[in-house]
């Protein structure tokens, strides 16, 4: 108690000199979430024929993903990000594809109005579903349902298919414009939503008799993509440059509207973030891509954009692998921007241990005897246990050579030693310390020619750096004044001065051009301010 | 009324016999500190002027270690004898002349005879008297002060007639050898040393020798066993005379014969015909030596001086050991009876307790730090004092670039924050200055401004620093450093927003900046990770230097003084709301009066002014031509207090001169609506003083003042020497005091009985940490001896325990306070 109340004494301490602190960057790349999203190592898959309309992951490991581009559907391995196989049996541009919940079948729709079901392994078309009169834009397997399909197209009709019989179970009418997208509920096999260019999203339930929509929400813009959020109670719609979150259980109320994109949002998907088993284990995020080339990560819990990434092309589609290891973004010029995280070995080994049966008998260590050299060293490198109270050794203050010299009041030696070092910050810090001790000019006058050359070289390099110029410009003037005689008599020093002159002239030129620029900009700013 | 902030280093402290307590002279009282905790346990109160000497009566045998008797001498002309364990005054001897120093040789080292009691106890005192009264030769200069060394019979309480050992221009401190055989004083270039006679009586003639040197001497010390004396001079030299007084003193002992032969043999280094074998000189200290002390075995000599390094000399070889970076000039060194403990007093009002052979600092008794000297261009700046109103702390800048937090109620240092990471060398000229300290209203945030002075125009730097403390312990950690916040212009003021994490800094460069802590920003949906301060807005008014800034009580208005006008801003939107008035000289202080619509401004210079502005009318309400040193506003009332320096002219006037003798300032309590002050008090050393209204939480006031209705707020006044006083400005009695000549509140010599104290008398010093065992109540009303022995005999405690309790119950006990 009494010790806590005691003011700690500052007696007998010595402080090493420290360079001035640098301002910390206030960019967002520092957050753990940004770190997570940047940890996807970028990888480009180029040379696909044209715009990638759709990307879909297989729900089964090893999580193949299908990219629909032009008149073909390419399957990629998500491990190596290399091409796995190509399905070419399309007559027209493929618009959409969907894996079945077990990953063995794949449904794909094309612009000719045909929906085909393929075996993923053999790539043979098993069923052809022909009923749409106009291009089909959306096809999807319902949740945990292996027998049915939902599709929608430019004829404005949403069809619920019986796949085995290649027949339409019900035609769901209601959209007044092209149906472009849709999603099936992640909690219910009978419910799904579709989005259309008539600005509305309709919620359908196939159990309802009269084939009317159960609910509809109006986004206000032609809808490009619609998606259930993992809870099944929320809906995300993308249209125009906005992304909106809707509460279905609450009767179709809009929860939030995110308008961070500059151009049309083309595709959205659900991503997950966070470490496995941590406190923030696996939180869901919405990934949205837009024609402006940005992918944004939206945290719909905090209603905040937590990360944003720029790609050099308009983006058309996005997908995030179920194992959280890869994310792929499709662009309009046929490039897939994939990203893959590094796998941690320990995760796998942990899983391995979990499955291994019984305990593996560990080989017993032989007890150490005094005959062994290690006997005498035992315990020396022991790591403290978690519960151990560690008596920390008092931290030793690290003193640089210049610090030691400054402590001995050998000022000139300190300056020279730090000039020989590589760190300009330290040099300036030592100079500042010398200023405080009123010894800098004395030091300068004591430098011999070689050391003066060192100082001039340093000044030539750094005197125009804005952080140091305040001190160095003043010092340079003084140095030139004080040591004019020595400089005149030495060729080497003259050379330094010439270099110095050149760098100063260059700086002046830069300043002049900056001023010109400022002259151009400031009236504009004035006008903008007035408006 | 609470006083505090007294100097702990005015004179040499003394250890108690068990080395568990340290007696320190603190102005009129002697404070007793525990050496294990470095906290004050009790105090001896009774002297009416600063105490100059405290001597603990040594124990004759280890068994008597618990004896706690001490002698004190004071400038009020009395010598008092105390039992400091109780504490109780036993005896008072009035000498009628101010005593500057006292030694009692017979307490030291003399063999304890069985018939010791028969001898009277003699002390040698250094008195201050006027030449006219004591010396008939110099009647022409009767006013000249001078000092004299006299002998005094303590047993019979009188000066020994006719024995004036020496006369000096100023009273000199007397130094005594630890054996008690010699004592001496320094007289400019000379040392005078007397030998204490073996048998003390009034008639004995003391033998004296004189040692000469060419420089003025500053300190002397005697070797504990040998006849060796060391003296330090102003140039930093230490002179050691060995075998002094062989001729003069030895002859008296009857050993004269052999030594007298070597009469014509000059000792090496000994000047004139000084009576010493040899004189050696050591020179390490670059300036004046303040401290000299021989270790108790006589093998080492401790020395220290202005540069703040304790040097240990090995006496035989002259080898040195150092305890460097103490950070302030050293004044005194004392050893305790416990050989492993000693204390060193520093000029910055700190007493460090040293663990001896290793010279580690165990504990520090930290008094309030003294105001630091500033280079001239920063002389006009405020006093560098900030008050934490809620917890009654004061933050002071110190010489060694620290900010000391000092608790006003507890009268002790709480913590120190290293404001800038530098070592302070006391002798060096000041090149880095902490110019401003500001605390937020809740005390959780601090801002300091430090200036590095340029060397011939190179390398000047202004830094604004923001600090944050996590909890109430006032351990501030650095949050943000801003280099050159207003380019190279100096900062004139920093003020915190009363409720939010917003601050404003105004500069002489013509702009002010509003700073926002990022925690504040985060609420506005801006993602930021670390908390730090960023610039929120910049404002300027006609490129005039901004000289002061203040937030209103609710934080909705920011007032910034642009030289002579006051500009009012909306701190949120950074919009100029209004400009008011024009003063004669640039404004240096701005303050909103509580929650009222008034604003107080003070300006200095050739035409100083205290002006009160009405914000609803945007006009001057009233003003005075007063040089106002500090302004403090009560939090919720429309009262404010101003500390005004008395103008030179009024000091010269005879009529006022009698009233304001030695006092240079007045504290005026105003109601903002009325130019007539509600109350006034006069104050001493007002230059550089500060004022603050402290909020008092009821828990602390309970112990503080046992009055029925505790005051809501206390007014704190801290003078230029950082001595402070807390009092209730609204007490009924204070208003009555208005008409009679104002009483001095600051000067300890003349305590104005006032307020509560005027009716009920002085309260004891308020002590949070009072040791319960030492708190002895006055005689209890019930009779313990009636119940002490009741009960069956086998249940009774042993007789030895009972006896002491029984006797104790019979003894009458008094409290420490002497009326």
mmCIF file with all atom_site columns, C-alpha atoms in Angstrom, chain A residues 68-201:
data_model
loop_
_atom_site.group_PDB
_atom_site.id
_atom_site.type_symbol
_atom_site.label_atom_id
_atom_site.label_alt_id
_atom_site.label_comp_id
_atom_site.label_asym_id
_atom_site.label_entity_id
_atom_site.label_seq_id
_atom_site.pdbx_PDB_ins_code
_atom_site.Cartn_x
_atom_site.Cartn_y
_atom_site.Cartn_z
_atom_site.occupancy
_atom_site.B_iso_or_equiv
_atom_site.pdbx_formal_charge
_atom_site.auth_seq_id
_atom_site.auth_comp_id
_atom_site.auth_asym_id
_atom_site.auth_atom_id
_atom_site.pdbx_PDB_model_num
ATOM 1   C CA . UNK A 1 68  ? -19.350 -19.269 -66.303 1.00 0.00 ? 68  UNK A CA 1
ATOM 2   C CA . UNK A 1 69  ? -17.815 -17.378 -69.155 1.00 0.00 ? 69  UNK A CA 1
ATOM 3   C CA . UNK A 1 70  ? -18.829 -17.222 -72.782 1.00 0.00 ? 70  UNK A CA 1
ATOM 4   C CA . UNK A 1 71  ? -20.282 -20.521 -73.921 1.00 0.00 ? 71  UNK A CA 1
ATOM 5   C CA . UNK A 1 72  ? -18.396 -22.692 -71.539 1.00 0.00 ? 72  UNK A CA 1
ATOM 6   C CA . UNK A 1 73  ? -18.285 -23.509 -67.855 1.00 0.00 ? 73  UNK A CA 1
ATOM 7   C CA . UNK A 1 74  ? -14.821 -24.039 -66.371 1.00 0.00 ? 74  UNK A CA 1
ATOM 8   C CA . UNK A 1 75  ? -14.213 -25.866 -63.126 1.00 0.00 ? 75  UNK A CA 1
ATOM 9   C CA . UNK A 1 76  ? -11.186 -24.801 -61.116 1.00 0.00 ? 76  UNK A CA 1
ATOM 10  C CA . UNK A 1 77  ? -9.504  -26.418 -58.214 1.00 0.00 ? 77  UNK A CA 1
ATOM 11  C CA . UNK A 1 78  ? -9.549  -24.056 -55.256 1.00 0.00 ? 78  UNK A CA 1
ATOM 12  C CA . UNK A 1 79  ? -6.309  -25.505 -53.862 1.00 0.00 ? 79  UNK A CA 1
ATOM 13  C CA . UNK A 1 80  ? -4.052  -24.829 -56.794 1.00 0.00 ? 80  UNK A CA 1
ATOM 14  C CA . UNK A 1 81  ? -6.303  -22.308 -58.556 1.00 0.00 ? 81  UNK A CA 1
ATOM 15  C CA . UNK A 1 82  ? -5.667  -24.187 -61.789 1.00 0.00 ? 82  UNK A CA 1
ATOM 16  C CA . UNK A 1 83  ? -8.163  -25.359 -64.336 1.00 0.00 ? 83  UNK A CA 1
ATOM 17  C CA . UNK A 1 84  ? -9.757  -28.668 -63.388 1.00 0.00 ? 84  UNK A CA 1
ATOM 18  C CA . UNK A 1 85  ? -12.120 -29.341 -66.272 1.00 0.00 ? 85  UNK A CA 1
ATOM 19  C CA . UNK A 1 86  ? -14.246 -27.569 -68.859 1.00 0.00 ? 86  UNK A CA 1
ATOM 20  C CA . UNK A 1 87  ? -17.841 -28.221 -69.832 1.00 0.00 ? 87  UNK A CA 1
ATOM 21  C CA . UNK A 1 88  ? -18.430 -27.098 -73.376 1.00 0.00 ? 88  UNK A CA 1
ATOM 22  C CA . UNK A 1 89  ? -21.846 -28.539 -74.248 1.00 0.00 ? 89  UNK A CA 1
ATOM 23  C CA . UNK A 1 90  ? -23.568 -25.154 -74.486 1.00 0.00 ? 90  UNK A CA 1
ATOM 24  C CA . UNK A 1 91  ? -24.993 -23.501 -77.528 1.00 0.00 ? 91  UNK A CA 1
ATOM 25  C CA . UNK A 1 92  ? -24.934 -20.013 -76.181 1.00 0.00 ? 92  UNK A CA 1
ATOM 26  C CA . UNK A 1 93  ? -23.444 -17.914 -73.422 1.00 0.00 ? 93  UNK A CA 1
ATOM 27  C CA . UNK A 1 94  ? -23.645 -19.536 -70.015 1.00 0.00 ? 94  UNK A CA 1
ATOM 28  C CA . UNK A 1 95  ? -25.341 -17.239 -67.534 1.00 0.00 ? 95  UNK A CA 1
ATOM 29  C CA . UNK A 1 96  ? -25.486 -19.095 -64.280 1.00 0.00 ? 96  UNK A CA 1
ATOM 30  C CA . UNK A 1 97  ? -24.489 -22.310 -62.585 1.00 0.00 ? 97  UNK A CA 1
ATOM 31  C CA . UNK A 1 98  ? -25.293 -23.986 -59.274 1.00 0.00 ? 98  UNK A CA 1
ATOM 32  C CA . UNK A 1 99  ? -23.877 -26.994 -57.421 1.00 0.00 ? 99  UNK A CA 1
ATOM 33  C CA . UNK A 1 100 ? -26.223 -29.408 -55.733 1.00 0.00 ? 100 UNK A CA 1
ATOM 34  C CA . UNK A 1 101 ? -25.959 -29.630 -51.960 1.00 0.00 ? 101 UNK A CA 1
ATOM 35  C CA . UNK A 1 102 ? -23.880 -32.839 -52.164 1.00 0.00 ? 102 UNK A CA 1
ATOM 36  C CA . UNK A 1 103 ? -21.627 -31.382 -54.802 1.00 0.00 ? 103 UNK A CA 1
ATOM 37  C CA . UNK A 1 104 ? -22.053 -34.191 -57.268 1.00 0.00 ? 104 UNK A CA 1
ATOM 38  C CA . UNK A 1 105 ? -24.363 -32.475 -59.712 1.00 0.00 ? 105 UNK A CA 1
ATOM 39  C CA . UNK A 1 106 ? -24.135 -29.076 -61.312 1.00 0.00 ? 106 UNK A CA 1
ATOM 40  C CA . UNK A 1 107 ? -26.964 -27.132 -62.939 1.00 0.00 ? 107 UNK A CA 1
ATOM 41  C CA . UNK A 1 108 ? -26.138 -24.520 -65.546 1.00 0.00 ? 108 UNK A CA 1
ATOM 42  C CA . UNK A 1 109 ? -28.316 -22.170 -67.531 1.00 0.00 ? 109 UNK A CA 1
ATOM 43  C CA . UNK A 1 110 ? -27.557 -20.412 -70.783 1.00 0.00 ? 110 UNK A CA 1
ATOM 44  C CA . UNK A 1 111 ? -28.924 -17.548 -72.765 1.00 0.00 ? 111 UNK A CA 1
ATOM 45  C CA . UNK A 1 112 ? -30.727 -19.859 -75.194 1.00 0.00 ? 112 UNK A CA 1
ATOM 46  C CA . UNK A 1 113 ? -33.198 -20.645 -72.419 1.00 0.00 ? 113 UNK A CA 1
ATOM 47  C CA . UNK A 1 114 ? -31.923 -24.141 -71.695 1.00 0.00 ? 114 UNK A CA 1
ATOM 48  C CA . UNK A 1 115 ? -31.096 -25.396 -68.201 1.00 0.00 ? 115 UNK A CA 1
ATOM 49  C CA . UNK A 1 116 ? -28.796 -28.437 -68.073 1.00 0.00 ? 116 UNK A CA 1
ATOM 50  C CA . UNK A 1 117 ? -27.788 -30.675 -65.233 1.00 0.00 ? 117 UNK A CA 1
ATOM 51  C CA . UNK A 1 118 ? -24.281 -32.197 -65.366 1.00 0.00 ? 118 UNK A CA 1
ATOM 52  C CA . UNK A 1 119 ? -22.464 -34.854 -63.487 1.00 0.00 ? 119 UNK A CA 1
ATOM 53  C CA . UNK A 1 120 ? -19.447 -33.032 -62.072 1.00 0.00 ? 120 UNK A CA 1
ATOM 54  C CA . UNK A 1 121 ? -17.119 -35.996 -62.484 1.00 0.00 ? 121 UNK A CA 1
ATOM 55  C CA . UNK A 1 122 ? -17.965 -37.116 -65.996 1.00 0.00 ? 122 UNK A CA 1
ATOM 56  C CA . UNK A 1 123 ? -19.183 -33.726 -67.234 1.00 0.00 ? 123 UNK A CA 1
ATOM 57  C CA . UNK A 1 124 ? -21.974 -35.378 -69.183 1.00 0.00 ? 124 UNK A CA 1
ATOM 58  C CA . UNK A 1 125 ? -25.317 -33.602 -69.360 1.00 0.00 ? 125 UNK A CA 1
ATOM 59  C CA . UNK A 1 126 ? -27.813 -35.777 -67.469 1.00 0.00 ? 126 UNK A CA 1
ATOM 60  C CA . UNK A 1 127 ? -30.960 -33.685 -67.882 1.00 0.00 ? 127 UNK A CA 1
ATOM 61  C CA . UNK A 1 128 ? -32.017 -30.864 -70.183 1.00 0.00 ? 128 UNK A CA 1
ATOM 62  C CA . UNK A 1 129 ? -34.781 -28.693 -68.827 1.00 0.00 ? 129 UNK A CA 1
ATOM 63  C CA . UNK A 1 130 ? -36.415 -26.807 -71.643 1.00 0.00 ? 130 UNK A CA 1
ATOM 64  C CA . UNK A 1 131 ? -39.318 -24.521 -70.889 1.00 0.00 ? 131 UNK A CA 1
ATOM 65  C CA . UNK A 1 132 ? -38.051 -20.925 -70.700 1.00 0.00 ? 132 UNK A CA 1
ATOM 66  C CA . UNK A 1 133 ? -38.865 -18.952 -73.795 1.00 0.00 ? 133 UNK A CA 1
ATOM 67  C CA . UNK A 1 134 ? -36.205 -16.329 -73.237 1.00 0.00 ? 134 UNK A CA 1
ATOM 68  C CA . UNK A 1 135 ? -32.646 -16.422 -71.824 1.00 0.00 ? 135 UNK A CA 1
ATOM 69  C CA . UNK A 1 136 ? -32.388 -17.972 -68.361 1.00 0.00 ? 136 UNK A CA 1
ATOM 70  C CA . UNK A 1 137 ? -30.407 -15.818 -65.987 1.00 0.00 ? 137 UNK A CA 1
ATOM 71  C CA . UNK A 1 138 ? -30.707 -17.670 -62.737 1.00 0.00 ? 138 UNK A CA 1
ATOM 72  C CA . UNK A 1 139 ? -30.728 -21.295 -61.687 1.00 0.00 ? 139 UNK A CA 1
ATOM 73  C CA . UNK A 1 140 ? -30.322 -22.674 -58.183 1.00 0.00 ? 140 UNK A CA 1
ATOM 74  C CA . UNK A 1 141 ? -30.743 -25.863 -56.189 1.00 0.00 ? 141 UNK A CA 1
ATOM 75  C CA . UNK A 1 142 ? -32.935 -25.348 -53.116 1.00 0.00 ? 142 UNK A CA 1
ATOM 76  C CA . UNK A 1 143 ? -31.446 -25.913 -49.706 1.00 0.00 ? 143 UNK A CA 1
ATOM 77  C CA . UNK A 1 144 ? -30.736 -29.611 -49.043 1.00 0.00 ? 144 UNK A CA 1
ATOM 78  C CA . UNK A 1 145 ? -33.080 -30.564 -51.846 1.00 0.00 ? 145 UNK A CA 1
ATOM 79  C CA . UNK A 1 146 ? -31.636 -32.920 -54.439 1.00 0.00 ? 146 UNK A CA 1
ATOM 80  C CA . UNK A 1 147 ? -34.679 -33.246 -56.646 1.00 0.00 ? 147 UNK A CA 1
ATOM 81  C CA . UNK A 1 148 ? -35.793 -29.769 -57.546 1.00 0.00 ? 148 UNK A CA 1
ATOM 82  C CA . UNK A 1 149 ? -34.425 -26.685 -59.215 1.00 0.00 ? 149 UNK A CA 1
ATOM 83  C CA . UNK A 1 150 ? -35.451 -23.040 -59.327 1.00 0.00 ? 150 UNK A CA 1
ATOM 84  C CA . UNK A 1 151 ? -34.795 -20.958 -62.371 1.00 0.00 ? 151 UNK A CA 1
ATOM 85  C CA . UNK A 1 152 ? -35.750 -17.566 -63.671 1.00 0.00 ? 152 UNK A CA 1
ATOM 86  C CA . UNK A 1 153 ? -35.206 -15.712 -66.891 1.00 0.00 ? 153 UNK A CA 1
ATOM 87  C CA . UNK A 1 154 ? -35.904 -12.797 -69.151 1.00 0.00 ? 154 UNK A CA 1
ATOM 88  C CA . UNK A 1 155 ? -39.467 -13.971 -69.718 1.00 0.00 ? 155 UNK A CA 1
ATOM 89  C CA . UNK A 1 156 ? -40.209 -12.904 -66.153 1.00 0.00 ? 156 UNK A CA 1
ATOM 90  C CA . UNK A 1 157 ? -41.347 -16.357 -65.109 1.00 0.00 ? 157 UNK A CA 1
ATOM 91  C CA . UNK A 1 158 ? -39.840 -18.238 -62.179 1.00 0.00 ? 158 UNK A CA 1
ATOM 92  C CA . UNK A 1 159 ? -40.008 -21.986 -62.654 1.00 0.00 ? 159 UNK A CA 1
ATOM 93  C CA . UNK A 1 160 ? -39.821 -24.706 -60.024 1.00 0.00 ? 160 UNK A CA 1
ATOM 94  C CA . UNK A 1 161 ? -38.564 -27.877 -61.663 1.00 0.00 ? 161 UNK A CA 1
ATOM 95  C CA . UNK A 1 162 ? -38.726 -31.528 -60.938 1.00 0.00 ? 162 UNK A CA 1
ATOM 96  C CA . UNK A 1 163 ? -35.269 -32.471 -62.182 1.00 0.00 ? 163 UNK A CA 1
ATOM 97  C CA . UNK A 1 164 ? -35.713 -36.199 -62.525 1.00 0.00 ? 164 UNK A CA 1
ATOM 98  C CA . UNK A 1 165 ? -38.787 -35.860 -64.682 1.00 0.00 ? 165 UNK A CA 1
ATOM 99  C CA . UNK A 1 166 ? -37.502 -32.801 -66.558 1.00 0.00 ? 166 UNK A CA 1
ATOM 100 C CA . UNK A 1 167 ? -40.827 -31.154 -65.892 1.00 0.00 ? 167 UNK A CA 1
ATOM 101 C CA . UNK A 1 168 ? -41.987 -27.859 -64.461 1.00 0.00 ? 168 UNK A CA 1
ATOM 102 C CA . UNK A 1 169 ? -43.753 -28.280 -61.128 1.00 0.00 ? 169 UNK A CA 1
ATOM 103 C CA . UNK A 1 170 ? -45.028 -24.754 -60.975 1.00 0.00 ? 170 UNK A CA 1
ATOM 104 C CA . UNK A 1 171 ? -44.687 -21.511 -62.890 1.00 0.00 ? 171 UNK A CA 1
ATOM 105 C CA . UNK A 1 172 ? -44.488 -18.606 -60.502 1.00 0.00 ? 172 UNK A CA 1
ATOM 106 C CA . UNK A 1 173 ? -45.766 -15.448 -62.129 1.00 0.00 ? 173 UNK A CA 1
ATOM 107 C CA . UNK A 1 174 ? -45.557 -11.975 -60.791 1.00 0.00 ? 174 UNK A CA 1
ATOM 108 C CA . UNK A 1 175 ? -42.408 -10.264 -62.033 1.00 0.00 ? 175 UNK A CA 1
ATOM 109 C CA . UNK A 1 176 ? -43.049 -7.588  -64.605 1.00 0.00 ? 176 UNK A CA 1
ATOM 110 C CA . UNK A 1 177 ? -39.519 -7.513  -65.999 1.00 0.00 ? 177 UNK A CA 1
ATOM 111 C CA . UNK A 1 178 ? -36.450 -9.716  -66.490 1.00 0.00 ? 178 UNK A CA 1
ATOM 112 C CA . UNK A 1 179 ? -35.677 -11.991 -63.555 1.00 0.00 ? 179 UNK A CA 1
ATOM 113 C CA . UNK A 1 180 ? -31.917 -11.652 -63.110 1.00 0.00 ? 180 UNK A CA 1
ATOM 114 C CA . UNK A 1 181 ? -31.094 -13.278 -59.825 1.00 0.00 ? 181 UNK A CA 1
ATOM 115 C CA . UNK A 1 182 ? -32.378 -15.252 -56.913 1.00 0.00 ? 182 UNK A CA 1
ATOM 116 C CA . UNK A 1 183 ? -31.405 -17.254 -53.882 1.00 0.00 ? 183 UNK A CA 1
ATOM 117 C CA . UNK A 1 184 ? -32.800 -20.167 -51.910 1.00 0.00 ? 184 UNK A CA 1
ATOM 118 C CA . UNK A 1 185 ? -33.407 -19.944 -48.209 1.00 0.00 ? 185 UNK A CA 1
ATOM 119 C CA . UNK A 1 186 ? -30.598 -21.472 -46.172 1.00 0.00 ? 186 UNK A CA 1
ATOM 120 C CA . UNK A 1 187 ? -33.072 -22.833 -43.619 1.00 0.00 ? 187 UNK A CA 1
ATOM 121 C CA . UNK A 1 188 ? -35.990 -24.004 -45.693 1.00 0.00 ? 188 UNK A CA 1
ATOM 122 C CA . UNK A 1 189 ? -36.130 -26.120 -48.863 1.00 0.00 ? 189 UNK A CA 1
ATOM 123 C CA . UNK A 1 190 ? -39.385 -24.630 -50.083 1.00 0.00 ? 190 UNK A CA 1
ATOM 124 C CA . UNK A 1 191 ? -38.667 -20.962 -49.937 1.00 0.00 ? 191 UNK A CA 1
ATOM 125 C CA . UNK A 1 192 ? -36.635 -18.804 -52.245 1.00 0.00 ? 192 UNK A CA 1
ATOM 126 C CA . UNK A 1 193 ? -36.368 -15.250 -53.471 1.00 0.00 ? 193 UNK A CA 1
ATOM 127 C CA . UNK A 1 194 ? -35.920 -13.811 -56.924 1.00 0.00 ? 194 UNK A CA 1
ATOM 128 C CA . UNK A 1 195 ? -34.907 -10.361 -57.963 1.00 0.00 ? 195 UNK A CA 1
ATOM 129 C CA . UNK A 1 196 ? -35.939 -8.674  -61.124 1.00 0.00 ? 196 UNK A CA 1
ATOM 130 C CA . UNK A 1 197 ? -35.373 -5.553  -63.174 1.00 0.00 ? 197 UNK A CA 1
ATOM 131 C CA . UNK A 1 198 ? -38.810 -4.338  -62.067 1.00 0.00 ? 198 UNK A CA 1
ATOM 132 C CA . UNK A 1 199 ? -37.010 -3.195  -58.860 1.00 0.00 ? 199 UNK A CA 1
ATOM 133 C CA . UNK A 1 200 ? -38.710 -5.814  -56.726 1.00 0.00 ? 200 UNK A CA 1
ATOM 134 C CA . UNK A 1 201 ? -37.582 -8.896  -54.905 1.00 0.00 ? 201 UNK A CA 1
#
